[in-house]
Short mmCIF file of C-alpha atoms and ligand atoms in Angstrom, two decimals:
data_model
loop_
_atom_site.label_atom_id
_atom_site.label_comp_id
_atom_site.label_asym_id
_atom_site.label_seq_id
_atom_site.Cartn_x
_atom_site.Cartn_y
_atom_site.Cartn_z
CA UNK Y 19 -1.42 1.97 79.69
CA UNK Y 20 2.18 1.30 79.86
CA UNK Y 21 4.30 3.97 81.67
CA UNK Y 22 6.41 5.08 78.35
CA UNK Y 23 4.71 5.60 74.87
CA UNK Y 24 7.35 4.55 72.64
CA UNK Y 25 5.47 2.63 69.64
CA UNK Y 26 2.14 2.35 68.20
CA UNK Y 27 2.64 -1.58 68.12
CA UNK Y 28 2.66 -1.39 72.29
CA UNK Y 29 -1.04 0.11 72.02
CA UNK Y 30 -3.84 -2.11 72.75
CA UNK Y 31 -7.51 -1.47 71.10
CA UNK Y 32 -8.57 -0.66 75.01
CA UNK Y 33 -5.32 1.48 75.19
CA UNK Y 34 -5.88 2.73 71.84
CA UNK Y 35 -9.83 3.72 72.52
CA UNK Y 36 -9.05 5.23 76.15
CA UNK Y 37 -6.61 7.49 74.60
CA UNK Y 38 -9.15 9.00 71.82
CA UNK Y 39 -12.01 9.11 74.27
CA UNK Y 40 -9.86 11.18 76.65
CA UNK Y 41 -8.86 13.15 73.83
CA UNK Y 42 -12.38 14.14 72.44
CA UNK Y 43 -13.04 15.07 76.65
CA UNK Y 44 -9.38 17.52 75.42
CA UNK Y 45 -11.22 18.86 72.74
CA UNK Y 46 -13.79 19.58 74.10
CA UNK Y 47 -11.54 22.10 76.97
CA UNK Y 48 -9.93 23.75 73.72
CA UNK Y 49 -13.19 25.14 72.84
CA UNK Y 50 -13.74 26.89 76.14
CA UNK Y 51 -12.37 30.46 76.33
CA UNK Y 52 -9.98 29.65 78.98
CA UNK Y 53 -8.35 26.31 77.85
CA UNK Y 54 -6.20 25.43 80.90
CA UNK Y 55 -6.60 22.51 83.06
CA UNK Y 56 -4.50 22.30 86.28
CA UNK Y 57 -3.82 18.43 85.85
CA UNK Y 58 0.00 18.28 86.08
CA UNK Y 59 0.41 21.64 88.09
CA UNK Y 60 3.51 20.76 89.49
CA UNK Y 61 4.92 18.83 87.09
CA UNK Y 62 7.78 19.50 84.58
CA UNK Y 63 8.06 18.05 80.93
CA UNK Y 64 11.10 18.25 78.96
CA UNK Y 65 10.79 18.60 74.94
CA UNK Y 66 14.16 16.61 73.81
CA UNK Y 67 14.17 17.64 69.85
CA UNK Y 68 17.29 16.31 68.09
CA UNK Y 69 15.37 16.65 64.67
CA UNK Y 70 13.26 19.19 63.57
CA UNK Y 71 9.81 19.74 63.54
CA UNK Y 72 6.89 22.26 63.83
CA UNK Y 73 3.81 20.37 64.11
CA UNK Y 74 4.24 17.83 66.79
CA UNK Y 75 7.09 20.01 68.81
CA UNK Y 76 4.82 23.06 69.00
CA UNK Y 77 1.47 20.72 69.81
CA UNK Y 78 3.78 19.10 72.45
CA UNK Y 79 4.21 22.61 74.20
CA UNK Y 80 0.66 23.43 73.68
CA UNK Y 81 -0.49 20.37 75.40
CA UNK Y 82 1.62 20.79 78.28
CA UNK Y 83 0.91 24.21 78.81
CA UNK Y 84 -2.93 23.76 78.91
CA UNK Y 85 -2.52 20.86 81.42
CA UNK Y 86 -0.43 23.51 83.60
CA UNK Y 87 2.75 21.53 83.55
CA UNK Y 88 6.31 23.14 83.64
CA UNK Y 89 7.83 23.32 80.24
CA UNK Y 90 11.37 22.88 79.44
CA UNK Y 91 12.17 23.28 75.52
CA UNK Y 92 15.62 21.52 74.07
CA UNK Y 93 16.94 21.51 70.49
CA UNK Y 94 19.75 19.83 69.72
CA UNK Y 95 21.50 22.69 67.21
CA UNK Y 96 22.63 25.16 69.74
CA UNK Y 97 22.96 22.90 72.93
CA UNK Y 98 26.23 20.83 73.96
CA UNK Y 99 25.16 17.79 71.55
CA UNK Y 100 27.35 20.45 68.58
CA UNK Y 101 29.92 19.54 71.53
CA UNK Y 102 29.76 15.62 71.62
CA UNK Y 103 27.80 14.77 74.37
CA UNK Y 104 25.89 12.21 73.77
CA UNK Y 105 22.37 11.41 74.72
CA UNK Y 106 22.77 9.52 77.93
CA UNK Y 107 24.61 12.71 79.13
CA UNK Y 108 21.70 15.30 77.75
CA UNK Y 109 19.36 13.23 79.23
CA UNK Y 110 20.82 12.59 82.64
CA UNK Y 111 22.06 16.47 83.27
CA UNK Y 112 18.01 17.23 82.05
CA UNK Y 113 16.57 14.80 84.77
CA UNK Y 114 19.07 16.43 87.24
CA UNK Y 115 17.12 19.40 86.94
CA UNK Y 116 13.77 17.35 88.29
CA UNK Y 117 11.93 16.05 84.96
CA UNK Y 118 8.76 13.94 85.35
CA UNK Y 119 8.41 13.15 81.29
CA UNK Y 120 10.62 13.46 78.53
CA UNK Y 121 9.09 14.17 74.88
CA UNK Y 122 11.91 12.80 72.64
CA UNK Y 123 12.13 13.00 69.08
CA UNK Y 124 15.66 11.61 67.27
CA UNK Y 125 16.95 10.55 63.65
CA UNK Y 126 17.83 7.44 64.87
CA UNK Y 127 15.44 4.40 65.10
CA UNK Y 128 14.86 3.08 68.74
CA UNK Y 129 16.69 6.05 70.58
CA UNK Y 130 13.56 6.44 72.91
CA UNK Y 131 13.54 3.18 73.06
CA UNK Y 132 16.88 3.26 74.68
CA UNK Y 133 16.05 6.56 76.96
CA UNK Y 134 12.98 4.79 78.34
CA UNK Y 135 14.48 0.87 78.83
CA UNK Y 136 18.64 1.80 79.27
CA UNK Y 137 17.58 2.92 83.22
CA UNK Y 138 19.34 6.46 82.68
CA UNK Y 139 16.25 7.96 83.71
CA UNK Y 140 13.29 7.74 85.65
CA UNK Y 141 11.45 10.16 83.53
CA UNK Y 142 8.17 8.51 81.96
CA UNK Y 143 9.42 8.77 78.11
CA UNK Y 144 7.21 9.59 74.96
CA UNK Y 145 8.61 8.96 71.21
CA UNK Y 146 8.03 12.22 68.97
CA UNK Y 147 9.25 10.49 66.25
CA UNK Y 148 12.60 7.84 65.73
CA UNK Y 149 14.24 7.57 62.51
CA UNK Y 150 12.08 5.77 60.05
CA UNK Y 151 10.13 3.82 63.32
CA UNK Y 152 7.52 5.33 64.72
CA UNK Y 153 5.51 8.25 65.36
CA UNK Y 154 2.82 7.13 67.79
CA UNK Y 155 1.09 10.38 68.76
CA UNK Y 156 0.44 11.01 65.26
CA UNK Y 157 -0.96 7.81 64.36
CA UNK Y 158 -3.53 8.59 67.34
CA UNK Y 159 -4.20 11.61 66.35
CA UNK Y 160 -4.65 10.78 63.00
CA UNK Y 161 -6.86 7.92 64.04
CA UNK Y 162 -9.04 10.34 66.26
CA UNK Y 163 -9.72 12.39 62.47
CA UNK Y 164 -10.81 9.37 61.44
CA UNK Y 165 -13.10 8.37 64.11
CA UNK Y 166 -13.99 11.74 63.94
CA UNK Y 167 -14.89 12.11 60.47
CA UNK Y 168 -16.02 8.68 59.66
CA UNK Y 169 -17.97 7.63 62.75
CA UNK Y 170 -18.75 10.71 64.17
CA UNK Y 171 -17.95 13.13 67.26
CA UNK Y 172 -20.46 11.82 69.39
CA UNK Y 173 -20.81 8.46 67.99
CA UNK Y 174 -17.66 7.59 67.76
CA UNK Y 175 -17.13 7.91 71.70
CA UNK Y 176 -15.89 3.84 72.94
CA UNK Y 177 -15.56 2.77 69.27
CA UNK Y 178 -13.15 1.75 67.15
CA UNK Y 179 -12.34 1.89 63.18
CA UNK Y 180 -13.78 -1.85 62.48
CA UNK Y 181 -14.02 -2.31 58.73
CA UNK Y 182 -12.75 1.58 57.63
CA UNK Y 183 -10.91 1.22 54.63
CA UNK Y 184 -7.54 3.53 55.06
CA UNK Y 185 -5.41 3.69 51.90
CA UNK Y 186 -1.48 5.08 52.58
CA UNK Y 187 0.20 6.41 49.77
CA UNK Y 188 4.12 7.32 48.78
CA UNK Y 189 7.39 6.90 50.55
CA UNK Y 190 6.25 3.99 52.72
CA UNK Y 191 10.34 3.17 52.86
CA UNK Y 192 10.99 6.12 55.11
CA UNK Y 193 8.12 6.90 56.84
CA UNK Y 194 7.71 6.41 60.39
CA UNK Y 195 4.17 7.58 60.10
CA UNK Y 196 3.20 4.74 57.49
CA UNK Y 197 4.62 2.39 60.15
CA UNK Y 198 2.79 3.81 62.79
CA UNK Y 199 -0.34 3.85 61.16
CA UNK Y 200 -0.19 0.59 60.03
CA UNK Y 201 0.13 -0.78 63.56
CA UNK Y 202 -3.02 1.54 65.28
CA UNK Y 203 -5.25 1.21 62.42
CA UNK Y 204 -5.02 -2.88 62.45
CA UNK Y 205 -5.66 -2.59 66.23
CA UNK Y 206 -8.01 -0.65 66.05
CA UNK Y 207 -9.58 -2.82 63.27
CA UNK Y 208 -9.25 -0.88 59.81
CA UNK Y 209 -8.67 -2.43 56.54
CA UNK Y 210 -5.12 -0.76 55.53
CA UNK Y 211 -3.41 -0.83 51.70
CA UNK Y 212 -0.38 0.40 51.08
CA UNK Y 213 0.08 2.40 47.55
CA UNK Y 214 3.62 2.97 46.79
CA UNK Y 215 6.26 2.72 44.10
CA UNK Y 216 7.85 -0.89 44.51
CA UNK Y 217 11.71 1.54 45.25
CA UNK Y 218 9.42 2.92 48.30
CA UNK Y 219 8.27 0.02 50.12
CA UNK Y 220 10.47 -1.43 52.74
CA UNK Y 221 11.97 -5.06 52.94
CA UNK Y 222 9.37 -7.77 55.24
CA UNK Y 223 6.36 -5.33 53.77
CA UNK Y 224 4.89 -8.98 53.26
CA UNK Y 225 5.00 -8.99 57.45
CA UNK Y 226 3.03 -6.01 57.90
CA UNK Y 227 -0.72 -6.19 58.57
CA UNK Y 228 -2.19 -4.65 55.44
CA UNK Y 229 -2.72 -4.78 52.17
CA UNK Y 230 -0.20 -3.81 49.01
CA UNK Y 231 -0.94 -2.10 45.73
CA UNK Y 232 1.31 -0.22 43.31
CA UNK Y 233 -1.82 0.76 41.48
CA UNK Y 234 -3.42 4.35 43.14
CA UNK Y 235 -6.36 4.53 40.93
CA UNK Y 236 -8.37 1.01 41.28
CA UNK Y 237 -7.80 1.65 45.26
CA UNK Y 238 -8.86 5.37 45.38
CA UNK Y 239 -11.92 4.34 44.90
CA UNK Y 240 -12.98 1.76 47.55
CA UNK Y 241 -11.20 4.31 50.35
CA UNK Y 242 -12.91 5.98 53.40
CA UNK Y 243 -9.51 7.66 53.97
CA UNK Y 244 -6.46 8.13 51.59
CA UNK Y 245 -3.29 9.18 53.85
CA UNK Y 246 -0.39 11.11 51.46
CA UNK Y 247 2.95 10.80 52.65
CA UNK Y 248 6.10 13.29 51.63
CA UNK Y 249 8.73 11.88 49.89
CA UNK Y 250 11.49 12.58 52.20
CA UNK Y 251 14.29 13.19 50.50
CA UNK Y 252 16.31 14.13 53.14
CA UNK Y 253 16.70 10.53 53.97
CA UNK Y 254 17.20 9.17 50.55
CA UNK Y 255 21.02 8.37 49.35
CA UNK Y 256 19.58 7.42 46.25
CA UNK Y 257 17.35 7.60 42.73
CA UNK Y 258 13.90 5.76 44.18
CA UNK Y 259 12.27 6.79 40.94
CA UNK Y 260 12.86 8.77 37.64
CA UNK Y 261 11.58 11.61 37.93
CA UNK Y 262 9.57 14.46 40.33
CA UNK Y 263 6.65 14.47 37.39
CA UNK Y 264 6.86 10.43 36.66
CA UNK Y 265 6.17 10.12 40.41
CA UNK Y 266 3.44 12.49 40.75
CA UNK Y 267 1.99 10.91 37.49
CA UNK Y 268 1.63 7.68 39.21
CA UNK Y 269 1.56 8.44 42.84
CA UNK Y 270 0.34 12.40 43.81
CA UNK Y 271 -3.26 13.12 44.24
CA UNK Y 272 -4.73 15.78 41.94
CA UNK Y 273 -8.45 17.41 41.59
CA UNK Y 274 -8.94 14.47 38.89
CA UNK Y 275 -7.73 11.59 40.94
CA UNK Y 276 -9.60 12.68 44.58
CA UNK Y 277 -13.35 13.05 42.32
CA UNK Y 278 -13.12 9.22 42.11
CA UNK Y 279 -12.96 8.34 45.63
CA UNK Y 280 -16.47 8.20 47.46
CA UNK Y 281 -18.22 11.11 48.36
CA UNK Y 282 -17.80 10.77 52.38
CA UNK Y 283 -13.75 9.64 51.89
CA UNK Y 284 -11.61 11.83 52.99
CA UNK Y 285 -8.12 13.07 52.14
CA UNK Y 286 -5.42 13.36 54.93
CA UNK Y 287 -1.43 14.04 55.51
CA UNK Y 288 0.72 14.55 58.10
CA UNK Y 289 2.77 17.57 56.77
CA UNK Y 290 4.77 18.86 56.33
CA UNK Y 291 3.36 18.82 52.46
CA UNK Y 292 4.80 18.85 49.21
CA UNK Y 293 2.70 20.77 46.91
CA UNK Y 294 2.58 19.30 43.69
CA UNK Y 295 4.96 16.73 44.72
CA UNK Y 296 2.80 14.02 46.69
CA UNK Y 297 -0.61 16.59 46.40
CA UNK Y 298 -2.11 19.05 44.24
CA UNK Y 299 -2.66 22.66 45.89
CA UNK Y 300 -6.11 22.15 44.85
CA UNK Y 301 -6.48 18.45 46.99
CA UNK Y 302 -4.52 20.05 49.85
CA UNK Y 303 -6.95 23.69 49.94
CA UNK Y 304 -10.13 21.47 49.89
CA UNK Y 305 -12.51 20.93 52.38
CA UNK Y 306 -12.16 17.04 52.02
CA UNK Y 307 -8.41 17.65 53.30
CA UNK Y 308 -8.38 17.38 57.08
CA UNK Y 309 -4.52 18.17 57.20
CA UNK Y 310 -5.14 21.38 59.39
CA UNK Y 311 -8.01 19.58 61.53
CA UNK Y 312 -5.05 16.95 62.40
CA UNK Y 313 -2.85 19.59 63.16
CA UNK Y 314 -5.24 20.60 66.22
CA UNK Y 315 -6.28 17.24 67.08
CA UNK Y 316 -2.78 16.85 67.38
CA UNK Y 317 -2.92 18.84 70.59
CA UNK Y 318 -5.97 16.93 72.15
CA UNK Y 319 -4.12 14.04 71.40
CA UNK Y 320 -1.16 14.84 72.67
CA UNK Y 321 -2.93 16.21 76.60
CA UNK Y 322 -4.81 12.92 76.40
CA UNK Y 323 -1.64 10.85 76.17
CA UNK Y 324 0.19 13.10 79.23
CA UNK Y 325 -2.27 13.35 81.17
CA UNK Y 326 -3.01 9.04 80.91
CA UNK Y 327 0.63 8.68 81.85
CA UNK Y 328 1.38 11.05 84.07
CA UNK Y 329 -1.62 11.92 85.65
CA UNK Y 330 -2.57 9.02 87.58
CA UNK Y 331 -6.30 8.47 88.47
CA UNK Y 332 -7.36 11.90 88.66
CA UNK Y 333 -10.24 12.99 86.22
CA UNK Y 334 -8.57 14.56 83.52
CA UNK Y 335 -11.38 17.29 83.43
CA UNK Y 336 -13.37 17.42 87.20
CA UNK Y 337 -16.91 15.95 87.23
CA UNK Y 338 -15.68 13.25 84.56
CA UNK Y 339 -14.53 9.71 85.70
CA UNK Y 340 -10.80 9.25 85.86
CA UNK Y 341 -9.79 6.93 82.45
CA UNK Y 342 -10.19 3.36 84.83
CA UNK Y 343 -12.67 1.80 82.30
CA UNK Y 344 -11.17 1.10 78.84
CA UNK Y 345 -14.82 2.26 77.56
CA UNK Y 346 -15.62 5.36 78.95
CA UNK Y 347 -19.33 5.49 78.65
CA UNK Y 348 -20.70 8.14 75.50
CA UNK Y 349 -22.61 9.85 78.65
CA UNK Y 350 -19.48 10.69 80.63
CA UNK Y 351 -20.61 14.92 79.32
CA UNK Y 352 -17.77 17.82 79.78
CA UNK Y 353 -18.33 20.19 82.35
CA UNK Y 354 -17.53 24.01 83.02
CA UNK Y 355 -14.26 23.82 84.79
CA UNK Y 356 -14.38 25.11 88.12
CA UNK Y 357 -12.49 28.82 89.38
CA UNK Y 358 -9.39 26.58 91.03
CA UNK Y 359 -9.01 24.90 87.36
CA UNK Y 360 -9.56 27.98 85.64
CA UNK Y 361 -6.60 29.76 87.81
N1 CP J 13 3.79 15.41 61.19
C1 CP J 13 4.94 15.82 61.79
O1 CP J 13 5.58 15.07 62.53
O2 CP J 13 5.31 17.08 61.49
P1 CP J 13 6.58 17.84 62.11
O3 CP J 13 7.81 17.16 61.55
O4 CP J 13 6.45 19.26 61.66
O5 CP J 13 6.53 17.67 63.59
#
């Protein structure tokens, strides 16, 4: 593992692997009754939020919390950014107050990149999402659905996605989770096609390692997975198609459209969802949508990847083997935590 997690691209398959396997060891803490570990006791995370969010900001906290770290929460509306100061400055008066890791999530594209490379800080530095770059936390964790769903809990333990055939569907163009995605899922050896509107798909989309369609219904069919992206019109300056129902027509997933793909595939998002926009109520409230399972896998995800980088060679949970083999063996079991880890 590198020290910062800034991109998807940076992730090796072992990385990749280590990081789910130590997250399914997460999961399996979350369904104890007491759901604390005491693996960064001691240590204080900052939660640097210059956009907003509700899924991956409040996971973020819930992952620190249950490895016993100190918290510190920052939004941008209502600090000193309204002020002008920039993010050097936010960042540097944060560290002053004695931050091991910095959770950053920006509108603009390669602003972790900066925090993490730029020297300011010493802080190890994880992207929450840059502009239309990357979201690498939620590629994992929407990986570790898939592994989940398609190879199995148990099974799935050391493996990767070899030959799973993910379909990604809508605003490709600004979607930092499309990107993201892409990157894992090749590593991690899916088959990937991108569905989209040819207004929605970015320029050097022939670069990318996957597949691309503008035609939803032949490719619903031969999916294992079919990922819906919002249309994110908060970051479009102009008219990327004709019309809400014209797009939904060609592009959104409906009770019709999800009975053609095959019986195990499953239908996923990232949120936050447009109903009847991208996906039907009916596709969203099914039990072949895992959009609320990646919501808590999000958390699982999110202690694995803290407690790889800033944990150091400790066992994540005591009695398991601290994360030095990229293949942690499918007998390494969960145990009951003892009274000190309960505390
Ligand atoms: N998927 C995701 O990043 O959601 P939030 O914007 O709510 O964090």
């Amino acid at each position: 593992m590198q020290r910062h997690l800034i991109s998807a691209a940076d992730l090796t398959r072992d990385d990749a692997v280590l990081i789910l396997d130590t997250a399914e060891e997460m999961a399996r803490v979350a369904d104890r009754p007491i759901k604390k570990l005491p693996t960064l006791r001691g240590r204080t995370v900052v939660n640097l939020f210059f956009e907003d969010s509700t899924r991956t900001r409040i996971s973020f906290e819930a992952a620190e919390k249950r490895l016993s770290a100190d918290v510190i929460n920052f939004t941008a509306k209502g600090s000193s950014v309204s002020k002008g100061e920039s993010l050097k400055d936010t960042a540097q008066t944060l560290e002053a107050m004695g931050v091991d890791a910095v959770v950053i999530r920006h509108g603009a594209s390669g602003a972790p990149y900066r925090l993490a490379t730029s020297g300011w800080i010493d802080a190890h530095v994880i992207n929450a999402g840059d502009g239309t770059h990357q979201h690498p936390t939620q590629a994992l964790l929407d990986a570790f659905t898939m592994r989940r769903r398609l190879v199995g809990r148990d099974a799935g333990i050391g493996q990767d996605l070899s030959g799973r055939r993910i379909t990604i569907v809508g605003d490709v163009l600004h979607s930092r989770v499309a990107r993201s995605n892409v990157d894992l899922l090749h590593t991690l050896g899916a088959e990937v096609t991108l569905v989209a509107p040819p207004t929605l798909l970015p320029v050097g989309i022939g670069t990318w390692p996957c597949e691309v369609s503008y035609d939803l219904d032949s490719t619903l069919t031969k999916s294992d997975a079919v990922m819906m992206l919002r249309v994110q019109r908060e970051r479009m300056n102009a008219a990327f198609f004709p019309t809400e129902r014209e797009y939904s027509r060609r592009y959104g997933l409906d009770g019709e459209r999800m009975a053609r793909m095959p019986e195990h595939a499953i239908v996923m998002h990232p949120g936050p969802m447009v109903r009847g926009m991208e996906i039907t109520a009916e596709v969203a409230d099914s039990d072949r949508c895992t959009v609320i399972e990646q919501v808590t896998n999000g958390v699982s995800i999110r202690m694995a990847v803290l407690y790889l980088l800033l944990g150091g060679n400790e066992p994540a949970v005591s009695g398991a083997r601290p994360p030095v083999s990229p293949h942690p063996s499918s007998e390494r079991s969960a145990h009951t935590p003892s009274a000190a880890e309960e505390k």
